[in-house]
Each structure stands twice: as C-alpha cells, then as structure tokens.
Amino acid sequence: MKNLKTLEDLFHHQLRDIYNAEQQISKALPEMVEEASENNLKQAFKDHLDETKNQIARLEKIGDRLDIELTGETCDAMKGLIEESKELVSKDADDNVRDAGIIADAQRIEHYEISAYGTVREYAKALDEREIADQLNQTLQEEANADEKLNKLAMDAVNPKAKVQK
Ligand code: ZN
Ligand code: FE
Ligand code: FE
Ligand code: FE
C-alpha cells in the first residue's frame, strides 16, 4: 500500500513535518536570544519563542482532533536552516553585523514556516476542515507578523548600525 494515497495523507505528512520544524525552532530560539546584541532583537526572539510554544500546542490539538500522531518525522530543511544560523554565530563578527546576519537566518526560517502553513491551511480547506484551517491561519499570521517585525528591526535599527565600521 502506498503511504501517500490521498491529499489527506499528504496533509498529515505536512503537519508532522511542520510539527518537527516547530520543535527544532523552539530549541534554537533561546540560543538566538543569547546571541543577539540589540535588545529589541532579543525581545523579538523571546516573544516569538512564546508564540512558537503556543503554535506547537495548537498543532497538538489539531493532531488530537484528526486522531493522528505528529511525532516521528524530521524536517531536514529546518535542520539545515538552523545549522546555517549556528555557523554564522560562530564567526568572528562585529555585534551589529552578527545581528544583521541572525535576522537574515531567522527570516529564512519564518519564510519556510509561512510557506508550510500556507500549504496546510489550503489542504485543510480542501478537506473541509474549516476549524483546523482557521487555526492554521492564525499561526500563519503570527509567522507573517514575526517576519515583518524582523524586517523593520533590520531596516530601521540593525542594518544602519552594521554599516558603520568600528
Ligand atoms: Zn517530510
Ligand atoms: Fe512557528
Ligand atoms: Fe520540512
Ligand atoms: Fe516562526
């Protein structure tokens, strides 16, 4: 029997993938709080860590509702994105330049999530799971807001400082 016979199977697979990705992110964010120098950036990561924990709980509720296990999948893409961000912080960099780099890596992570949640929200709609679609949309909005916040921090505060040589 094929593992992925229907859109519903693919939906469940994608939920497991993003569930694992969120868990990896929740483990990586405290380190990003530590590595960031700009206080507003630290705070943005702290806030998003709280949100991420909520998002994990939201996915668990969805798993319960669908009566599926969410564990057992590894999101290799998120593993790679997080690895790259760790590579960056290990480099000898000026604080402001490091902050700019951390934001770049964090935005790659948010964009991955935006893509993943957009997909599962549409699958939920296609499968007539309106309530689940709404919950996934809520997370999608949080990811989009996090990305926008990082954008603003980079453009208004971090990038201009990183331009100046010390
Ligand atoms: Zn996968
Ligand atoms: Fe998330
Ligand atoms: Fe993945
Ligand atoms: Fe996120």
Coordinates of N, CA, C and O and ligand atoms in Angstrom, one line a residue:
M1 N 0.8 -1.2 0.0 CA 0.0 0.0 0.0 C 0.9 1.3 0.0 O 1.9 1.4 0.7
K2 N 0.5 2.2 -0.8 CA 1.2 3.5 -0.8 C 1.0 4.2 0.5 O -0.1 4.2 1.0
N3 N 2.0 4.9 0.9 CA 1.9 5.7 2.1 C 1.0 7.0 1.9 O 0.3 7.4 2.8
L4 N 1.2 7.5 0.7 CA 0.5 8.8 0.4 C -0.4 8.5 -0.8 O -0.1 8.7 -1.9
K5 N -1.6 8.1 -0.4 CA -2.6 7.8 -1.4 C -3.5 9.0 -1.7 O -4.1 9.1 -2.8
T6 N -3.7 9.8 -0.7 CA -4.7 10.9 -0.9 C -4.2 12.2 -0.4 O -3.1 12.2 0.3
L7 N -4.9 13.3 -0.7 CA -4.5 14.6 -0.2 C -4.5 14.6 1.4 O -3.6 15.3 2.0
E8 N -5.3 13.8 2.0 CA -5.4 13.7 3.4 C -4.1 13.2 4.0 O -3.6 13.6 5.0
D9 N -3.6 12.1 3.3 CA -2.3 11.5 3.7 C -1.2 12.6 3.7 O -0.3 12.7 4.6
L10 N -1.2 13.3 2.6 CA -0.1 14.4 2.4 C -0.3 15.5 3.4 O 0.7 16.0 4.0
F11 N -1.5 15.8 3.7 CA -1.9 16.8 4.8 C -1.3 16.4 6.1 O -0.6 17.1 6.8
H12 N -1.5 15.1 6.5 CA -1.0 14.6 7.7 C 0.6 14.6 7.7 O 1.2 15.0 8.7
H13 N 1.1 14.2 6.6 CA 2.6 14.2 6.5 C 3.1 15.7 6.7 O 4.1 15.9 7.4
Q14 N 2.5 16.6 6.0 CA 3.0 18.0 6.1 C 2.8 18.5 7.6 O 3.6 19.3 8.0
L15 N 1.7 18.1 8.2 CA 1.6 18.6 9.6 C 2.7 18.0 10.5 O 3.2 18.7 11.4
R16 N 3.1 16.8 10.3 CA 4.2 16.2 11.0 C 5.5 16.9 10.8 O 6.3 17.1 11.7
D17 N 5.7 17.2 9.5 CA 6.9 17.9 9.1 C 7.0 19.3 9.8 O 8.0 19.6 10.5
I18 N 5.9 20.1 9.8 CA 5.9 21.4 10.4 C 6.0 21.3 12.0 O 6.6 22.1 12.7
Y19 N 5.4 20.2 12.5 CA 5.4 20.0 13.9 C 6.9 19.8 14.4 O 7.3 20.3 15.3
N20 N 7.6 19.0 13.6 CA 9.0 18.7 14.0 C 9.8 20.0 13.8 O 10.7 20.4 14.6
A21 N 9.5 20.8 12.7 CA 10.2 22.0 12.4 C 10.0 23.0 13.6 O 11.0 23.6 14.1
E22 N 8.8 23.1 14.1 CA 8.5 24.0 15.2 C 9.2 23.6 16.5 O 9.7 24.4 17.2
Q23 N 9.4 22.3 16.7 CA 10.1 21.8 17.9 C 11.6 22.2 17.8 O 12.2 22.6 18.7
Q24 N 12.1 22.0 16.6 CA 13.5 22.4 16.4 C 13.7 23.9 16.6 O 14.7 24.4 17.2
I25 N 12.7 24.7 16.1 CA 12.8 26.2 16.3 C 12.7 26.6 17.8 O 13.4 27.4 18.3
S26 N 11.8 25.9 18.5 CA 11.7 26.2 19.9 C 13.0 25.9 20.7 O 13.3 26.5 21.7
K27 N 13.8 24.9 20.2 CA 15.1 24.7 20.8 C 16.1 25.7 20.4 O 17.1 25.9 21.2
A28 N 16.0 26.2 19.2 CA 17.0 27.1 18.7 C 16.8 28.5 19.1 O 17.8 29.3 19.3
L29 N 15.6 28.9 19.4 CA 15.3 30.3 19.7 C 16.0 30.8 21.0 O 16.5 32.0 21.0
P30 N 16.1 30.0 22.1 CA 16.8 30.6 23.2 C 18.2 30.9 22.9 O 18.8 31.9 23.5
E31 N 18.9 30.2 22.0 CA 20.2 30.5 21.7 C 20.3 31.8 20.9 O 21.2 32.6 21.0
M32 N 19.3 32.0 20.1 CA 19.2 33.3 19.3 C 19.0 34.5 20.2 O 19.6 35.5 19.9
V33 N 18.3 34.3 21.3 CA 18.1 35.3 22.3 C 19.5 35.7 22.9 O 19.8 36.8 23.0
E34 N 20.2 34.6 23.2 CA 21.6 34.8 23.8 C 22.5 35.5 22.8 O 23.3 36.4 23.2
E35 N 22.5 35.1 21.6 CA 23.5 35.6 20.6 C 23.2 37.0 20.1 O 24.1 37.7 19.7
A36 N 21.9 37.4 20.1 CA 21.6 38.7 19.7 C 22.1 39.8 20.6 O 22.1 39.6 21.8
S37 N 22.5 40.9 20.1 CA 23.1 42.0 20.9 C 22.0 43.1 21.2 O 21.8 43.6 22.3
E38 N 21.3 43.5 20.1 CA 20.3 44.5 20.1 C 19.1 44.0 21.0 O 18.6 42.9 20.9
N39 N 18.8 44.9 22.0 CA 17.7 44.5 23.0 C 16.4 44.2 22.3 O 15.7 43.3 22.7
N40 N 16.0 45.0 21.4 CA 14.8 44.8 20.7 C 14.8 43.5 19.9 O 13.7 42.9 19.7
L41 N 15.9 43.1 19.4 CA 16.0 41.8 18.7 C 15.9 40.7 19.7 O 15.2 39.7 19.4
K42 N 16.6 40.8 20.8 CA 16.4 39.8 21.9 C 15.0 39.6 22.2 O 14.5 38.5 22.3
Q43 N 14.3 40.8 22.4 CA 12.9 40.7 22.8 C 12.0 40.1 21.8 O 11.1 39.3 22.1
A44 N 12.3 40.4 20.5 CA 11.5 39.8 19.4 C 11.7 38.3 19.4 O 10.7 37.6 19.2
F45 N 12.9 37.8 19.7 CA 13.0 36.3 19.7 C 12.4 35.7 20.9 O 11.8 34.6 20.8
K46 N 12.4 36.4 22.0 CA 11.7 35.9 23.2 C 10.2 35.8 23.0 O 9.6 34.8 23.3
D47 N 9.7 36.9 22.4 CA 8.2 36.9 22.1 C 7.9 35.8 21.1 O 6.9 35.1 21.3
H48 N 8.7 35.6 20.2 CA 8.4 34.5 19.2 C 8.6 33.1 19.8 O 7.9 32.2 19.3
L49 N 9.5 33.0 20.8 CA 9.6 31.7 21.4 C 8.3 31.3 22.1 O 7.8 30.2 22.0
D50 N 7.7 32.3 22.8 CA 6.4 32.1 23.5 C 5.3 31.7 22.4 O 4.5 30.8 22.6
E51 N 5.3 32.5 21.3 CA 4.4 32.2 20.2 C 4.6 30.8 19.7 O 3.6 30.1 19.4
T52 N 5.8 30.4 19.5 CA 6.2 29.1 19.0 C 5.6 28.0 19.9 O 5.1 27.0 19.4
K53 N 5.8 28.1 21.2 CA 5.3 27.1 22.1 C 3.8 27.0 22.0 O 3.2 25.9 22.0
N54 N 3.1 28.1 21.8 CA 1.7 28.1 21.5 C 1.3 27.4 20.2 O 0.3 26.7 20.1
Q55 N 2.1 27.7 19.2 CA 1.9 27.0 17.9 C 2.0 25.5 18.0 O 1.3 24.8 17.3
I56 N 3.0 25.1 18.8 CA 3.2 23.6 19.0 C 1.9 23.0 19.7 O 1.4 22.0 19.2
A57 N 1.4 23.7 20.7 CA 0.2 23.3 21.4 C -1.0 23.3 20.4 O -1.8 22.4 20.4
R58 N -1.0 24.3 19.6 CA -2.1 24.4 18.6 C -2.1 23.1 17.6 O -3.1 22.5 17.3
L59 N -0.8 22.8 17.2 CA -0.7 21.6 16.3 C -1.1 20.3 17.0 O -1.7 19.4 16.4
E60 N -0.7 20.3 18.3 CA -1.1 19.1 19.1 C -2.6 18.9 19.2 O -3.1 17.8 19.1
K61 N -3.3 20.0 19.3 CA -4.8 20.0 19.4 C -5.3 19.5 18.0 O -6.3 18.7 18.0
I62 N -4.7 20.0 17.0 CA -5.1 19.5 15.6 C -4.9 18.0 15.4 O -5.7 17.3 14.9
G63 N -3.7 17.6 15.9 CA -3.4 16.1 15.9 C -4.4 15.3 16.6 O -4.9 14.3 16.1
D64 N -4.8 15.8 17.8 CA -5.9 15.1 18.6 C -7.2 15.1 17.8 O -7.8 14.0 17.7
R65 N -7.5 16.2 17.3 CA -8.8 16.3 16.6 C -8.8 15.4 15.3 O -9.9 14.8 15.0
L66 N -7.7 15.2 14.7 CA -7.6 14.4 13.5 C -7.3 12.9 13.9 O -7.3 12.0 13.0
D67 N -7.0 12.8 15.2 CA -6.6 11.4 15.7 C -5.4 10.9 15.0 O -5.4 9.7 14.5
I68 N -4.3 11.7 14.9 CA -3.1 11.2 14.3 C -1.9 11.6 15.2 O -2.0 12.6 16.0
E69 N -0.9 10.8 15.1 CA 0.4 11.1 15.8 C 1.2 12.1 15.0 O 1.2 12.0 13.8
L70 N 1.8 13.1 15.7 CA 2.5 14.1 15.0 C 4.0 13.8 15.0 O 4.8 14.5 14.3
T71 N 4.4 12.9 15.8 CA 5.8 12.6 16.0 C 6.4 11.7 14.9 O 5.6 11.1 14.2
G72 N 7.7 11.6 14.9 CA 8.3 10.6 14.0 C 8.9 11.1 12.7 O 9.5 10.4 12.0
E73 N 8.6 12.4 12.4 CA 9.1 13.0 11.2 C 10.3 13.9 11.6 O 10.3 14.6 12.6
T74 N 11.3 14.0 10.7 CA 12.3 15.0 10.9 C 12.3 16.0 9.7 O 12.3 15.6 8.5
C75 N 12.2 17.3 10.0 CA 12.3 18.3 8.9 C 13.7 18.6 8.7 O 14.3 19.4 9.4
D76 N 14.2 18.0 7.6 CA 15.7 18.2 7.3 C 15.9 19.6 6.8 O 17.0 20.1 7.0
A77 N 15.0 20.2 6.2 CA 15.2 21.6 5.8 C 15.4 22.5 7.0 O 16.3 23.3 7.0
M78 N 14.6 22.4 8.0 CA 14.7 23.2 9.2 C 16.1 22.9 9.9 O 16.7 23.8 10.4
K79 N 16.5 21.6 9.9 CA 17.8 21.3 10.4 C 18.9 22.1 9.7 O 19.8 22.6 10.4
G80 N 18.8 22.1 8.4 CA 19.8 22.8 7.6 C 19.8 24.3 7.9 O 20.8 25.0 8.1
L81 N 18.6 24.9 8.0 CA 18.5 26.4 8.3 C 19.0 26.7 9.6 O 19.8 27.7 9.8
I82 N 18.8 25.9 10.6 CA 19.3 26.1 12.0 C 20.8 25.9 12.0 O 21.5 26.7 12.6
E83 N 21.3 24.9 11.3 CA 22.7 24.7 11.2 C 23.4 25.9 10.6 O 24.5 26.3 11.1
E84 N 22.8 26.5 9.6 CA 23.5 27.6 9.0 C 23.5 28.8 9.9 O 24.5 29.6 10.0
S85 N 22.5 29.0 10.7 CA 22.4 30.1 11.7 C 23.5 29.9 12.8 O 24.1 30.9 13.3
K86 N 23.7 28.6 13.1 CA 24.8 28.4 14.1 C 26.1 28.6 13.6 O 27.0 29.1 14.3
E87 N 26.3 28.3 12.3 CA 27.6 28.6 11.6 C 27.9 30.0 11.7 O 29.0 30.5 11.9
L88 N 26.9 30.8 11.4 CA 27.1 32.3 11.4 C 27.5 32.8 12.7 O 28.4 33.6 12.8
V89 N 26.8 32.4 13.8 CA 27.1 33.0 15.1 C 28.5 32.5 15.6 O 29.1 33.2 16.5
S90 N 29.0 31.5 15.0 CA 30.4 31.0 15.5 C 31.5 31.9 14.8 O 32.6 31.8 15.2
K91 N 31.1 32.7 13.8 CA 32.1 33.5 13.2 C 32.5 34.7 14.0 O 31.7 35.2 14.8
D92 N 33.7 35.2 13.8 CA 34.2 36.4 14.5 C 33.6 37.6 13.8 O 34.1 38.1 12.8
A93 N 32.5 38.1 14.4 CA 31.8 39.2 13.7 C 31.6 40.4 14.7 O 31.5 40.2 15.9
D94 N 31.5 41.6 14.1 CA 31.0 42.7 14.9 C 29.6 42.5 15.3 O 28.8 41.9 14.6
D95 N 29.2 43.0 16.5 CA 27.9 42.7 17.1 C 26.8 43.1 16.2 O 25.8 42.3 16.0
N96 N 26.9 44.3 15.6 CA 25.8 44.7 14.7 C 25.7 43.9 13.4 O 24.6 43.6 12.9
V97 N 26.8 43.5 12.9 CA 26.8 42.7 11.7 C 26.3 41.3 12.0 O 25.5 40.7 11.3
R98 N 26.7 40.8 13.2 CA 26.1 39.5 13.6 C 24.6 39.6 13.7 O 23.9 38.7 13.3
D99 N 24.1 40.6 14.4 CA 22.7 40.8 14.5 C 22.0 40.8 13.1 O 20.9 40.2 12.9
A100 N 22.6 41.5 12.2 CA 22.0 41.5 10.8 C 22.0 40.1 10.2 O 21.0 39.7 9.6
G101 N 23.0 39.4 10.5 CA 23.1 38.0 9.9 C 22.1 37.1 10.6 O 21.5 36.2 10.0
I102 N 21.9 37.3 11.9 CA 20.9 36.5 12.7 C 19.5 36.7 12.1 O 18.7 35.8 12.0
I103 N 19.3 38.0 11.9 CA 17.9 38.4 11.3 C 17.7 37.7 10.0 O 16.7 37.1 9.7
A104 N 18.8 37.7 9.1 CA 18.7 37.1 7.8 C 18.3 35.6 7.9 O 17.4 35.1 7.2
D105 N 19.0 34.9 8.9 CA 18.7 33.5 9.1 C 17.4 33.3 9.6 O 16.7 32.3 9.3
A106 N 17.0 34.1 10.6 CA 15.7 34.0 11.2 C 14.5 34.2 10.2 O 13.5 33.5 10.2
Q107 N 14.8 35.1 9.3 CA 13.7 35.4 8.3 C 13.6 34.2 7.3 O 12.5 33.9 6.8
R108 N 14.7 33.6 7.0 CA 14.6 32.3 6.2 C 13.8 31.3 6.9 O 13.0 30.6 6.2
I109 N 14.0 31.2 8.2 CA 13.1 30.3 9.0 C 11.7 30.6 8.9 O 10.8 29.8 8.7
E110 N 11.4 31.9 9.1 CA 10.0 32.4 9.1 C 9.4 32.1 7.7 O 8.2 31.7 7.6
H111 N 10.1 32.4 6.6 CA 9.6 32.1 5.3 C 9.3 30.7 5.0 O 8.3 30.4 4.4
Y112 N 10.1 29.8 5.6 CA 9.8 28.4 5.4 C 8.5 28.1 6.1 O 7.7 27.4 5.6
E113 N 8.3 28.6 7.3 CA 7.1 28.4 8.0 C 5.9 29.0 7.3 O 4.8 28.4 7.3
I114 N 6.0 30.2 6.8 CA 4.9 30.8 6.1 C 4.5 29.9 4.9 O 3.3 29.7 4.7
S115 N 5.5 29.4 4.2 CA 5.2 28.5 3.1 C 4.5 27.2 3.5 O 3.4 26.8 3.0
A116 N 5.0 26.6 4.6 CA 4.4 25.4 5.1 C 3.0 25.6 5.6 O 2.1 24.8 5.3
Y117 N 2.8 26.6 6.4 CA 1.4 26.9 6.9 C 0.4 27.3 5.9 O -0.8 27.0 6.0
G118 N 0.9 28.0 4.9 CA 0.0 28.3 3.8 C -0.5 27.1 3.1 O -1.7 26.9 2.8
T119 N 0.4 26.1 2.9 CA 0.1 24.9 2.3 C -0.9 24.1 3.1 O -2.0 23.6 2.6
V120 N -0.6 23.9 4.4 CA -1.5 23.0 5.2 C -2.9 23.7 5.4 O -3.9 23.0 5.5
R121 N -2.9 25.0 5.5 CA -4.2 25.7 5.6 C -5.0 25.4 4.4 O -6.2 25.1 4.5
E122 N -4.4 25.5 3.2 CA -5.2 25.2 2.0 C -5.7 23.7 1.9 O -6.8 23.4 1.4
Y123 N -4.8 22.8 2.4 CA -5.2 21.4 2.4 C -6.4 21.2 3.3 O -7.3 20.5 3.0
A124 N -6.3 21.9 4.5 CA -7.4 21.8 5.5 C -8.7 22.3 4.8 O -9.8 21.7 5.0
K125 N -8.6 23.4 4.1 CA -9.8 23.9 3.4 C -10.3 22.9 2.4 O -11.5 22.7 2.3
A126 N -9.4 22.4 1.6 CA -9.8 21.4 0.6 C -10.5 20.2 1.2 O -11.3 19.6 0.5
L127 N -10.1 19.9 2.4 CA -10.6 18.7 3.1 C -11.8 19.0 3.9 O -12.2 18.2 4.7
D128 N -12.3 20.2 3.8 CA -13.5 20.7 4.6 C -13.3 20.7 6.1 O -14.2 20.5 6.9
E129 N -12.0 20.9 6.5 CA -11.7 21.1 7.9 C -11.6 22.6 8.2 O -10.5 23.1 8.4
R130 N -12.8 23.3 8.3 CA -12.8 24.7 8.4 C -12.1 25.2 9.7 O -11.4 26.2 9.7
E131 N -12.4 24.5 10.8 CA -11.9 25.0 12.1 C -10.4 24.8 12.1 O -9.7 25.7 12.6
I132 N -9.9 23.7 11.6 CA -8.4 23.5 11.5 C -7.8 24.5 10.6 O -6.7 25.0 10.9
A133 N -8.5 24.8 9.5 CA -7.9 25.8 8.6 C -7.8 27.1 9.3 O -6.8 27.9 9.1
D134 N -8.8 27.5 10.1 CA -8.7 28.8 10.9 C -7.5 28.8 11.8 O -6.9 29.8 12.0
Q135 N -7.3 27.7 12.5 CA -6.2 27.6 13.5 C -4.9 27.7 12.8 O -4.0 28.4 13.3
L136 N -4.8 27.0 11.7 CA -3.5 27.1 10.9 C -3.3 28.5 10.3 O -2.2 29.0 10.3
N137 N -4.4 29.1 10.0 CA -4.3 30.5 9.5 C -3.8 31.5 10.6 O -3.1 32.4 10.3
Q138 N -4.2 31.2 11.8 CA -3.8 32.0 13.0 C -2.3 31.9 13.1 O -1.6 32.9 13.3
T139 N -1.8 30.7 13.0 CA -0.3 30.5 13.1 C 0.4 31.2 11.9 O 1.4 31.9 12.1
L140 N -0.2 31.1 10.8 CA 0.4 31.7 9.6 C 0.5 33.2 9.8 O 1.5 33.8 9.4
Q141 N -0.5 33.8 10.4 CA -0.5 35.3 10.6 C 0.6 35.6 11.6 O 1.3 36.6 11.4
E142 N 0.8 34.8 12.6 CA 1.9 35.0 13.6 C 3.2 35.0 12.9 O 4.1 35.8 13.3
E143 N 3.4 34.0 12.0 CA 4.7 33.9 11.3 C 4.9 35.1 10.5 O 6.0 35.6 10.4
A144 N 3.9 35.6 9.8 CA 4.0 36.7 8.9 C 4.3 38.0 9.7 O 5.2 38.8 9.3
N145 N 3.7 38.1 10.9 CA 4.0 39.2 11.8 C 5.4 39.2 12.3 O 6.1 40.2 12.4
A146 N 5.9 38.0 12.7 CA 7.3 37.8 13.2 C 8.2 38.3 12.1 O 9.2 39.0 12.3
D147 N 7.9 37.8 10.8 CA 8.8 38.2 9.7 C 8.8 39.7 9.5 O 9.9 40.3 9.3
E148 N 7.7 40.3 9.6 CA 7.5 41.8 9.4 C 8.3 42.5 10.5 O 9.0 43.5 10.2
K149 N 8.2 42.1 11.7 CA 8.9 42.7 12.8 C 10.4 42.6 12.6 O 11.1 43.6 12.8
L150 N 10.9 41.5 12.1 CA 12.3 41.3 11.8 C 12.8 42.3 10.7 O 13.8 42.9 10.8
N151 N 11.9 42.4 9.7 CA 12.2 43.3 8.6 C 12.4 44.7 9.1 O 13.3 45.4 8.7
K152 N 11.5 45.2 10.0 CA 11.5 46.5 10.5 C 12.8 46.7 11.3 O 13.5 47.7 11.2
L153 N 13.1 45.7 12.2 CA 14.3 45.8 13.0 C 15.5 45.9 12.2 O 16.4 46.7 12.5
A154 N 15.6 45.1 11.1 CA 16.8 45.2 10.3 C 16.9 46.5 9.6 O 18.0 47.2 9.6
M155 N 15.8 47.0 9.0 CA 15.9 48.2 8.2 C 16.1 49.5 9.0 O 16.8 50.4 8.7
D156 N 15.3 49.5 10.2 CA 15.4 50.8 11.0 C 16.5 50.8 11.9 O 17.0 51.9 12.2
A157 N 17.0 49.7 12.5 CA 18.0 49.7 13.5 C 19.2 49.0 13.2 O 20.3 49.6 13.4
V158 N 19.1 47.8 12.8 CA 20.3 46.9 12.8 C 21.2 47.2 11.5 O 22.4 47.4 11.7
N159 N 20.6 47.2 10.4 CA 21.4 47.4 9.1 C 22.2 48.8 9.1 O 23.4 48.8 8.8
P160 N 21.5 49.9 9.5 CA 22.2 51.1 9.5 C 23.4 51.1 10.5 O 24.5 51.6 10.2
K161 N 23.3 50.4 11.6 CA 24.4 50.3 12.6 C 25.5 49.4 12.0 O 26.7 49.7 12.3
A162 N 25.1 48.4 11.3 CA 26.1 47.4 10.8 C 26.9 48.0 9.7 O 28.0 47.5 9.4
K163 N 26.4 49.1 9.1 CA 27.1 49.8 8.0 C 28.4 50.5 8.5 O 29.3 50.7 7.8
V164 N 28.3 51.0 9.7 CA 29.4 51.8 10.3 C 30.5 50.9 10.8 O 30.3 50.0 11.6
Q165 N 31.7 51.2 10.3 CA 32.9 50.4 10.7 C 33.4 50.9 12.0 O 33.5 52.2 12.2
K166 N 33.8 50.0 12.9 CA 34.3 50.5 14.1 C 35.8 49.9 14.3 O 36.2 49.0 13.7
Ligands
ZN1 ZN 8.8 15.5 5.4
FE2 FE 6.3 28.7 14.2
FE3 FE 10.2 20.2 6.3
FE4 FE 8.1 31.4 13.4

